[in-house]
Protein backbone atom coordinates (compact mmCIF):
# COMPACT_ATOMS: atom_id res chain seq x y z
CA MET A 1 -55.01 3.01 35.66
CA ALA A 2 -55.94 7.21 34.83
CA THR A 3 -52.62 8.00 36.87
CA ARG A 4 -50.51 5.72 35.68
CA ASP A 5 -51.26 6.64 31.94
CA ASP A 6 -51.20 10.49 33.07
CA GLY A 7 -47.70 10.28 34.51
CA PHE A 8 -46.67 8.46 31.61
CA ALA A 9 -47.93 10.98 29.13
CA GLU A 10 -46.20 13.53 30.90
CA PHE A 11 -42.94 11.70 30.92
CA PHE A 12 -43.64 11.18 27.06
CA THR A 13 -43.98 14.63 26.28
CA SER A 14 -41.62 16.16 28.52
CA ARG A 15 -38.64 13.72 27.30
CA PHE A 16 -39.38 12.52 23.29
CA ASP A 17 -37.60 15.07 22.24
CA GLY A 18 -34.57 14.57 23.84
CA ALA A 19 -34.92 10.66 23.74
CA ARG A 20 -35.04 11.31 19.83
CA ARG A 21 -32.06 13.23 19.36
CA MET A 22 -29.88 10.59 21.61
CA ALA A 23 -31.09 8.19 18.89
CA HIS A 24 -30.16 10.70 16.01
CA ALA A 25 -26.57 11.27 17.66
CA LEU A 26 -26.25 6.68 17.63
CA CYS A 27 -28.19 6.34 14.53
CA GLY A 28 -27.67 9.49 11.86
CA ASN A 29 -30.79 8.84 10.69
CA TRP A 30 -33.85 10.85 12.14
CA LEU A 31 -36.70 8.30 10.61
CA GLU A 32 -34.73 5.49 12.23
CA ALA A 33 -34.46 7.44 15.34
CA GLU A 34 -37.93 8.42 15.86
CA GLU A 35 -38.52 4.37 15.54
CA ILE A 36 -35.84 3.73 18.22
CA ALA A 37 -37.61 6.37 21.02
CA GLN A 38 -40.33 4.87 19.77
CA THR A 39 -39.85 1.29 20.63
CA ALA A 40 -38.16 2.74 23.67
CA PHE A 41 -41.00 4.31 25.22
CA VAL A 42 -43.66 1.80 24.49
CA SER A 43 -40.99 -0.80 26.11
CA MET A 44 -41.09 1.70 29.23
CA TYR A 45 -44.97 1.99 29.21
CA ALA A 46 -45.26 -1.73 29.31
CA ARG A 47 -43.19 -1.53 32.59
CA TRP A 48 -44.28 1.55 33.90
CA ASN A 49 -45.61 0.36 37.23
CA LYS A 50 -42.56 -0.95 37.84
CA VAL A 51 -40.40 2.42 36.92
CA ARG A 52 -39.30 4.63 39.61
CA PHE A 53 -39.97 8.08 39.18
CA ASP A 54 -36.36 9.05 40.41
CA SER A 55 -34.55 6.74 38.15
CA ALA A 56 -37.06 6.95 35.18
CA ASP A 57 -34.47 8.86 32.94
CA ALA A 58 -31.43 6.59 33.24
CA TYR A 59 -34.33 3.81 32.88
CA LEU A 60 -34.59 5.67 29.47
CA HIS A 61 -31.31 5.88 28.29
CA THR A 62 -30.80 1.94 28.99
CA VAL A 63 -33.87 1.26 26.98
CA LEU A 64 -33.01 3.43 24.37
CA THR A 65 -29.39 2.19 23.98
CA ARG A 66 -30.94 -1.19 24.19
CA ALA A 67 -33.34 -0.59 21.37
CA PHE A 68 -30.52 0.85 19.31
CA LEU A 69 -27.95 -1.89 19.56
CA ASP A 70 -31.06 -4.48 19.01
CA THR A 71 -31.81 -3.14 15.52
CA LYS A 72 -28.10 -3.42 14.68
CA ARG A 73 -27.73 -6.82 15.91
CA ARG A 74 -30.93 -8.42 14.51
CA GLY A 75 -30.71 -5.83 11.34
CA ARG A 76 -33.49 -3.84 10.68
CA ARG A 77 -36.75 -5.49 9.27
CA ARG A 78 -38.62 -2.66 7.65
CA GLU A 79 -40.93 -2.25 4.68
CA GLN A 80 -39.67 -1.78 1.89
CA VAL A 81 -40.19 2.14 0.33
CA MET A 82 -41.81 1.74 -2.91
CA ALA A 83 -42.37 5.60 -3.69
CA ASP A 84 -39.81 8.19 -4.94
CA PRO A 85 -38.04 10.49 -2.95
CA PRO A 86 -39.43 14.00 -2.96
CA ASP A 87 -37.53 16.46 -5.53
CA VAL A 88 -36.57 19.12 -2.98
CA VAL A 89 -33.74 17.51 -0.19
CA VAL A 90 -34.68 19.64 2.88
CA GLU A 91 -31.45 20.23 4.72
CA GLN A 92 -30.97 20.19 8.15
CA ASN A 93 -30.28 23.54 10.28
CA THR A 94 -26.53 22.88 11.49
CA SER A 95 -25.15 26.62 11.48
CA SER A 96 -24.91 26.52 14.99
CA VAL A 97 -22.09 24.38 14.58
CA GLU A 98 -20.07 24.03 11.43
CA ASP A 99 -18.32 20.78 12.15
CA ARG A 100 -21.40 19.27 12.96
CA PRO A 101 -22.63 16.96 10.01
CA SER A 102 -19.01 15.91 9.68
CA LEU A 103 -18.78 15.13 13.14
CA LEU A 104 -22.31 12.98 12.59
CA LYS A 105 -21.13 11.83 9.34
CA ALA A 106 -17.78 10.20 11.28
CA LEU A 107 -19.76 9.03 14.27
CA GLN A 108 -21.71 6.39 11.71
CA ALA A 109 -18.49 4.90 10.96
CA VAL A 110 -17.75 3.86 15.00
CA PRO A 111 -19.09 0.45 15.37
CA ALA A 112 -22.78 0.28 17.06
CA ARG A 113 -21.55 -0.74 20.55
CA GLN A 114 -18.73 1.82 20.57
CA ARG A 115 -21.23 4.37 19.36
CA ALA A 116 -23.39 3.78 22.10
CA VAL A 117 -20.77 4.09 24.73
CA LEU A 118 -19.69 7.62 22.94
CA VAL A 119 -22.85 9.12 22.77
CA LEU A 120 -23.66 7.88 26.49
CA ARG A 121 -20.20 9.13 28.00
CA PHE A 122 -20.30 12.66 25.95
CA ILE A 123 -23.42 13.60 24.48
CA GLU A 124 -25.57 12.42 27.80
CA ASP A 125 -22.82 13.32 29.89
CA GLN A 126 -22.84 9.61 32.11
CA SER A 127 -20.56 8.19 34.35
CA VAL A 128 -18.41 5.50 33.29
CA GLU A 129 -20.54 3.52 36.04
CA GLU A 130 -23.82 4.87 34.61
CA VAL A 131 -22.66 3.66 31.09
CA ALA A 132 -21.85 -0.01 32.38
CA ASP A 133 -25.23 -0.48 34.18
CA ALA A 134 -27.08 0.63 30.65
CA LEU A 135 -24.81 -1.59 28.88
CA GLY A 136 -25.24 -4.13 31.07
CA CYS A 137 -21.16 -4.85 31.36
CA THR A 138 -18.36 -3.95 33.58
CA THR A 139 -16.69 -0.30 34.07
CA GLY A 140 -13.73 -1.76 31.99
CA THR A 141 -15.27 -2.50 29.03
CA VAL A 142 -16.77 1.02 29.24
CA LYS A 143 -13.62 2.74 29.72
CA SER A 144 -12.23 0.17 26.81
CA GLN A 145 -15.04 0.59 23.98
CA THR A 146 -14.20 4.39 25.21
CA ALA A 147 -10.57 4.62 23.79
CA ARG A 148 -11.48 2.28 20.97
CA GLY A 149 -14.26 4.44 20.02
CA LEU A 150 -12.76 7.75 20.30
CA ALA A 151 -9.64 6.62 18.08
CA THR A 152 -12.40 4.89 15.37
CA LEU A 153 -14.04 8.55 15.56
CA ARG A 154 -10.93 10.04 15.00
CA LYS A 155 -9.55 8.56 12.02
CA ALA A 156 -13.56 8.51 10.60
CA TYR A 157 -13.46 12.04 11.23
CA GLY A 158 -10.14 12.60 9.23
CA ALA A 159 -11.22 10.81 6.64
CA VAL A 160 -14.50 12.89 6.20
CA THR A 161 -12.55 16.12 6.26
CA GLY A 162 -9.59 15.24 4.64
CA LEU A 163 -7.36 16.67 8.02
CA LEU A 164 -4.83 14.25 9.31
CA GLN A 165 -5.00 12.97 12.94
CA VAL A 166 -2.17 13.48 15.09
CA ALA A 167 -1.50 10.20 16.60
CA ARG A 168 -2.18 10.03 20.58
């Protein structure tokens, strides 16, 4: 049992930040991203004996994406925050890329399933086949969701930045 826990603890420690960033790209909210990442790791831990180490990263992407999609399907059943937010807002450091806030805001306008496909394809750099396996759909669905998602993202980005997008 100790080696099982040690192996998972090492996997969790090395992968949590990346999983949280992927979840943030999907949902656009750091608190929700942390909850989604934690949910994914809890789910993985329950099945850790059956997870092959060589495919653990792909399994994590699948579980994380499905956890995100589940929150969108079922709606969020969260506690209600009753305290007032702090007076000082802490801005995140996006100085490395000027358009990052605009792009993230536009990404949130893309429907959840299309957003999941875009994140897996372009942020996680997965192939069409890998995304199809992760989402449990066909490669044709991934391709059509990618095309629709990119079109929606272009339109949303144009609305956020005020730039007109050229028809493609």
